[in-house]
């Protein structure tokens, strides 16, 4: 078994232990019950495997032929551009964590899929008066990465990696610190390749934080973002998602962390 496989196994076990703690202890201290937890899980599972969900008409399928043509052209441009910039970014990020305790995870999903781009551009176009092109221009996660860092060196390494990326020719555009907020617990960074301003996304997680996000809240998020899902189910799923996320313990100095870019101070 490789070190990464061992890390992933250990992270999975830690995530399951955290869920056990939440279900067995935290729920008993609140208005939640263990039965309600499993009832939500069961309802979400059945909805995501129901004919209603599986046979739903997607936003893309509901478009007119003319709008589909625009989306197809825009998505193709975004996807091809992402493929062209990905190799260099991937090499630099691999070099960043080599011989480190931190590691890249879900590396095989670093390119957003065609379907994912379609969904995001259609949804985001509502913020740009229906303009698919403007929505596509502002996408920052057509190329995206996740680095998992042990709790005891989390903020130290986040800060170090961002400074090193700036020295490699990347601009840190925005650092969104979600620790302590009712969202996934981690740090989400928007970066750009300096010479052409191509955007990409980098997320920093702790082992347990990543496990909770990927293994225990992903199905909840699928329901929450599905417009046709029953409102009552979406509300219950979102309440559970928030509860699970906020039970991830923040590493030292994570709350209130702000990145101080040396380049922007020059």
Tab-separated table of C-alpha atoms in Angstrom:
chain	number	residue	atom	x	y	z
A	1	UNK	CA	0.000	0.000	0.000
A	2	UNK	CA	1.376	3.432	-0.965
A	3	UNK	CA	1.678	6.341	1.470
A	4	UNK	CA	-1.217	8.145	-0.241
A	5	UNK	CA	-3.420	5.038	-0.061
A	6	UNK	CA	-2.566	4.689	3.635
A	7	UNK	CA	-3.322	8.382	4.165
A	8	UNK	CA	-6.676	8.021	2.420
A	9	UNK	CA	-7.544	4.953	4.512
A	10	UNK	CA	-6.634	6.715	7.735
A	11	UNK	CA	-8.593	9.818	6.678
A	12	UNK	CA	-11.642	7.678	5.888
A	13	UNK	CA	-11.479	6.008	9.277
A	14	UNK	CA	-11.128	9.384	11.029
A	15	UNK	CA	-14.087	10.750	9.082
A	16	UNK	CA	-16.248	7.778	10.047
A	17	UNK	CA	-15.233	8.186	13.678
A	18	UNK	CA	-16.233	11.852	13.549
A	19	UNK	CA	-19.628	10.956	12.092
A	20	UNK	CA	-20.092	8.391	14.884
A	21	UNK	CA	-19.285	11.094	17.432
A	22	UNK	CA	-21.748	13.527	15.872
A	23	UNK	CA	-24.566	11.015	15.568
A	24	UNK	CA	-24.037	9.424	18.956
A	25	UNK	CA	-23.200	12.476	21.044
A	26	UNK	CA	-23.841	15.821	19.367
A	27	UNK	CA	-27.352	14.886	18.252
A	28	UNK	CA	-28.218	13.790	21.770
A	29	UNK	CA	-27.397	17.315	23.016
A	30	UNK	CA	-29.608	19.080	20.448
A	31	UNK	CA	-33.044	18.853	18.887
A	32	UNK	CA	-31.679	16.273	16.446
A	33	UNK	CA	-32.031	12.541	17.004
A	34	UNK	CA	-30.122	9.611	15.583
A	35	UNK	CA	-33.334	8.473	13.903
A	36	UNK	CA	-33.714	11.852	12.175
A	37	UNK	CA	-30.121	11.691	10.924
A	38	UNK	CA	-30.617	8.314	9.270
A	39	UNK	CA	-34.074	9.321	8.014
A	40	UNK	CA	-32.547	12.270	6.125
A	41	UNK	CA	-29.807	10.024	4.738
A	42	UNK	CA	-32.403	7.502	3.613
A	43	UNK	CA	-34.643	10.158	2.032
A	44	UNK	CA	-31.709	11.732	0.171
A	45	UNK	CA	-30.550	8.345	-1.126
A	46	UNK	CA	-34.001	7.397	-2.369
A	47	UNK	CA	-34.524	10.775	-4.050
A	48	UNK	CA	-31.183	10.593	-5.900
A	49	UNK	CA	-32.098	7.104	-7.150
A	50	UNK	CA	-35.708	7.897	-7.983
A	51	UNK	CA	-37.153	8.101	-11.528
A	52	UNK	CA	-38.060	11.715	-10.715
A	53	UNK	CA	-34.376	12.610	-10.341
A	54	UNK	CA	-32.811	10.213	-12.845
A	55	UNK	CA	-35.257	11.137	-15.626
A	56	UNK	CA	-35.363	14.866	-14.924
A	57	UNK	CA	-34.814	17.333	-17.761
A	58	UNK	CA	-31.565	19.167	-17.140
A	59	UNK	CA	-31.189	22.912	-17.644
A	60	UNK	CA	-29.146	22.200	-20.763
A	61	UNK	CA	-31.755	19.854	-22.219
A	62	UNK	CA	-34.446	22.482	-21.648
A	63	UNK	CA	-32.635	25.056	-23.821
A	64	UNK	CA	-33.668	25.938	-27.342
A	65	UNK	CA	-31.420	24.694	-30.187
A	66	UNK	CA	-30.064	28.224	-30.624
A	67	UNK	CA	-29.082	28.511	-26.957
A	68	UNK	CA	-27.596	25.025	-26.961
A	69	UNK	CA	-25.359	26.053	-29.863
A	70	UNK	CA	-24.108	29.074	-27.898
A	71	UNK	CA	-23.484	26.960	-24.787
A	72	UNK	CA	-21.694	24.261	-26.813
A	73	UNK	CA	-19.347	26.830	-28.353
A	74	UNK	CA	-18.651	28.572	-25.054
A	75	UNK	CA	-18.089	25.329	-23.147
A	76	UNK	CA	-15.780	23.981	-25.840
A	77	UNK	CA	-13.631	27.138	-25.629
A	78	UNK	CA	-13.450	26.992	-21.823
A	79	UNK	CA	-12.653	23.276	-21.795
A	80	UNK	CA	-9.936	23.510	-24.454
A	81	UNK	CA	-8.350	26.464	-22.676
A	82	UNK	CA	-8.407	24.530	-19.397
A	83	UNK	CA	-6.685	21.564	-21.027
A	84	UNK	CA	-3.975	23.838	-22.419
A	85	UNK	CA	-3.051	25.449	-19.084
A	86	UNK	CA	-3.475	22.379	-16.873
A	87	UNK	CA	-0.136	20.575	-17.489
A	88	UNK	CA	2.045	23.431	-16.244
A	89	UNK	CA	-0.112	24.087	-13.180
A	90	UNK	CA	-0.211	20.382	-12.344
A	91	UNK	CA	3.572	20.069	-12.561
A	92	UNK	CA	4.065	23.053	-10.267
A	93	UNK	CA	1.569	21.809	-7.680
A	94	UNK	CA	3.090	18.326	-7.678
A	95	UNK	CA	6.508	19.890	-7.068
A	96	UNK	CA	4.967	21.957	-4.263
A	97	UNK	CA	3.995	18.965	-2.120
A	98	UNK	CA	6.665	16.433	-3.087
A	99	UNK	CA	8.409	15.067	0.024
A	100	UNK	CA	5.806	16.837	2.171
A	101	UNK	CA	3.211	15.477	4.595
A	102	UNK	CA	0.575	17.343	2.596
A	103	UNK	CA	-0.733	15.744	-0.581
A	104	UNK	CA	-2.874	16.403	-3.644
A	105	UNK	CA	-6.149	14.484	-3.682
A	106	UNK	CA	-8.838	13.905	-6.353
A	107	UNK	CA	-6.148	14.829	-8.851
A	108	UNK	CA	-7.982	12.867	-11.564
A	109	UNK	CA	-10.843	15.383	-11.310
A	110	UNK	CA	-8.700	18.467	-11.850
A	111	UNK	CA	-10.542	19.353	-15.080
A	112	UNK	CA	-14.200	20.258	-14.762
A	113	UNK	CA	-16.279	18.031	-17.027
A	114	UNK	CA	-18.242	19.218	-20.051
A	115	UNK	CA	-21.500	18.541	-18.180
A	116	UNK	CA	-20.186	20.396	-15.129
A	117	UNK	CA	-19.245	23.405	-17.255
A	118	UNK	CA	-22.657	23.398	-18.940
A	119	UNK	CA	-24.436	23.339	-15.589
A	120	UNK	CA	-22.284	26.065	-14.045
A	121	UNK	CA	-22.372	28.442	-17.027
A	122	UNK	CA	-26.156	28.154	-17.351
A	123	UNK	CA	-26.632	28.728	-13.610
A	124	UNK	CA	-24.125	31.602	-13.417
A	125	UNK	CA	-25.548	33.331	-16.508
A	126	UNK	CA	-28.476	34.460	-14.329
A	127	UNK	CA	-26.012	36.795	-12.587
A	128	UNK	CA	-24.947	38.284	-15.950
A	129	UNK	CA	-28.325	39.116	-17.503
A	130	UNK	CA	-28.415	35.746	-19.248
A	131	UNK	CA	-24.999	36.127	-20.896
A	132	UNK	CA	-23.335	32.726	-21.262
A	133	UNK	CA	-20.117	34.315	-22.507
A	134	UNK	CA	-19.761	36.573	-19.468
A	135	UNK	CA	-20.530	33.666	-17.151
A	136	UNK	CA	-17.884	31.552	-18.908
A	137	UNK	CA	-15.311	34.359	-18.719
A	138	UNK	CA	-15.665	34.485	-14.933
A	139	UNK	CA	-15.344	30.740	-14.294
A	140	UNK	CA	-12.372	30.123	-12.010
A	141	UNK	CA	-12.660	26.371	-11.424
A	142	UNK	CA	-12.466	24.845	-14.914
A	143	UNK	CA	-9.096	23.712	-13.532
A	144	UNK	CA	-9.222	22.927	-9.815
A	145	UNK	CA	-7.091	21.183	-7.221
A	146	UNK	CA	-7.307	20.094	-3.586
A	147	UNK	CA	-4.393	19.837	-1.168
A	148	UNK	CA	-4.915	18.060	2.161
A	149	UNK	CA	-2.664	19.264	4.985
A	150	UNK	CA	-2.303	17.723	8.479
A	151	UNK	CA	-3.924	19.819	11.201
A	152	UNK	CA	-0.697	20.518	13.086
A	153	UNK	CA	0.900	22.392	10.170
A	154	UNK	CA	-2.185	23.520	8.266
A	155	UNK	CA	-1.949	27.333	8.317
A	156	UNK	CA	1.853	27.269	8.200
A	157	UNK	CA	1.725	25.280	4.953
A	158	UNK	CA	-1.189	27.199	3.412
A	159	UNK	CA	0.809	30.403	3.844
A	160	UNK	CA	4.028	28.823	2.604
A	161	UNK	CA	2.425	27.257	-0.486
A	162	UNK	CA	0.724	30.491	-1.540
A	163	UNK	CA	3.976	32.435	-1.277
A	164	UNK	CA	5.784	29.745	-3.264
A	165	UNK	CA	3.101	29.810	-5.957
A	166	UNK	CA	3.540	33.567	-6.282
A	167	UNK	CA	7.283	33.030	-6.747
A	168	UNK	CA	6.477	30.492	-9.501
A	169	UNK	CA	4.565	33.067	-11.547
A	170	UNK	CA	1.004	32.858	-10.214
A	171	UNK	CA	-1.141	35.665	-8.834
A	172	UNK	CA	-3.212	35.062	-5.709
A	173	UNK	CA	-6.485	36.761	-6.644
A	174	UNK	CA	-8.731	35.862	-3.729
A	175	UNK	CA	-8.433	33.814	-0.535
A	176	UNK	CA	-11.779	32.743	0.954
A	177	UNK	CA	-11.434	31.418	4.477
A	178	UNK	CA	-14.496	29.319	5.370
A	179	UNK	CA	-13.309	28.146	8.768
A	180	UNK	CA	-15.995	28.816	11.366
A	181	UNK	CA	-18.647	29.621	8.752
A	182	UNK	CA	-21.733	27.534	7.853
A	183	UNK	CA	-20.016	26.095	4.782
A	184	UNK	CA	-17.378	23.464	4.078
A	185	UNK	CA	-14.479	23.951	6.463
A	186	UNK	CA	-11.387	24.889	4.494
A	187	UNK	CA	-9.694	27.637	2.494
A	188	UNK	CA	-10.625	28.261	-1.125
A	189	UNK	CA	-8.132	30.201	-3.258
A	190	UNK	CA	-8.602	31.739	-6.686
A	191	UNK	CA	-5.321	32.101	-8.587
A	192	UNK	CA	-4.265	33.229	-12.044
A	193	UNK	CA	-1.372	32.410	-14.342
A	194	UNK	CA	0.457	35.752	-14.316
A	195	UNK	CA	1.255	36.072	-18.025
A	196	UNK	CA	-2.263	35.379	-19.362
A	197	UNK	CA	-4.635	35.771	-16.367
A	198	UNK	CA	-6.087	32.262	-16.793
A	199	UNK	CA	-7.883	31.390	-13.560
A	200	UNK	CA	-7.823	28.195	-11.515
A	201	UNK	CA	-8.943	27.112	-8.074
A	202	UNK	CA	-7.031	25.586	-5.176
A	203	UNK	CA	-8.696	24.271	-2.018
A	204	UNK	CA	-6.897	23.518	1.240
A	205	UNK	CA	-8.454	20.963	3.588
A	206	UNK	CA	-7.563	19.029	6.705
A	207	UNK	CA	-7.882	15.217	6.453
A	208	UNK	CA	-11.140	15.059	8.410
A	209	UNK	CA	-12.515	18.197	6.726
A	210	UNK	CA	-11.977	16.665	3.308
A	211	UNK	CA	-13.533	13.375	4.344
A	212	UNK	CA	-16.645	15.120	5.651
A	213	UNK	CA	-16.954	17.262	2.512
A	214	UNK	CA	-16.487	14.467	-0.018
A	215	UNK	CA	-17.905	11.370	1.642
A	216	UNK	CA	-20.591	12.715	3.946
A	217	UNK	CA	-22.012	15.892	2.384
A	218	UNK	CA	-21.631	15.466	-1.390
A	219	UNK	CA	-24.982	13.698	-1.782
A	220	UNK	CA	-26.617	16.357	0.393
A	221	UNK	CA	-25.204	19.064	-1.869
A	222	UNK	CA	-26.591	17.284	-4.946
A	223	UNK	CA	-30.076	17.620	-3.486
A	224	UNK	CA	-29.552	21.201	-2.302
A	225	UNK	CA	-28.501	22.486	-5.742
A	226	UNK	CA	-31.226	20.576	-7.623
A	227	UNK	CA	-33.975	23.112	-8.386
A	228	UNK	CA	-36.630	20.442	-8.874
A	229	UNK	CA	-35.962	18.719	-5.521
A	230	UNK	CA	-38.715	19.062	-2.881
A	231	UNK	CA	-38.115	22.194	-0.800
A	232	UNK	CA	-38.647	20.334	2.470
A	233	UNK	CA	-35.964	17.770	1.564
A	234	UNK	CA	-33.553	20.486	0.432
A	235	UNK	CA	-34.017	22.319	3.734
A	236	UNK	CA	-33.397	19.201	5.816
A	237	UNK	CA	-30.364	18.243	3.695
A	238	UNK	CA	-28.890	21.726	4.049
A	239	UNK	CA	-29.396	21.742	7.820
A	240	UNK	CA	-27.569	18.417	8.097
A	241	UNK	CA	-24.780	19.606	5.784
A	242	UNK	CA	-24.194	22.667	7.965
A	243	UNK	CA	-24.186	20.587	11.143
A	244	UNK	CA	-21.647	18.096	9.788
A	245	UNK	CA	-19.362	20.805	8.386
A	246	UNK	CA	-19.328	22.913	11.528
A	247	UNK	CA	-18.285	19.921	13.651
A	248	UNK	CA	-14.886	19.806	11.901
A	249	UNK	CA	-12.360	21.201	14.374
A	250	UNK	CA	-10.437	24.210	13.077
A	251	UNK	CA	-6.617	23.942	13.124
A	252	UNK	CA	-4.623	26.409	15.189
A	253	UNK	CA	-4.787	29.956	13.733
A	254	UNK	CA	-7.243	28.936	10.968
A	255	UNK	CA	-10.088	31.090	12.281
A	256	UNK	CA	-9.620	34.589	10.932
A	257	UNK	CA	-6.594	33.697	8.797
A	258	UNK	CA	-5.868	36.215	6.039
A	259	UNK	CA	-3.197	35.843	3.384
A	260	UNK	CA	-0.653	38.670	3.201
A	261	UNK	CA	0.800	38.761	-0.290
A	262	UNK	CA	4.351	40.065	-0.478
A	263	UNK	CA	3.901	40.833	-4.187
A	264	UNK	CA	0.866	43.079	-3.587
A	265	UNK	CA	2.787	44.976	-0.891
A	266	UNK	CA	5.596	45.906	-3.259
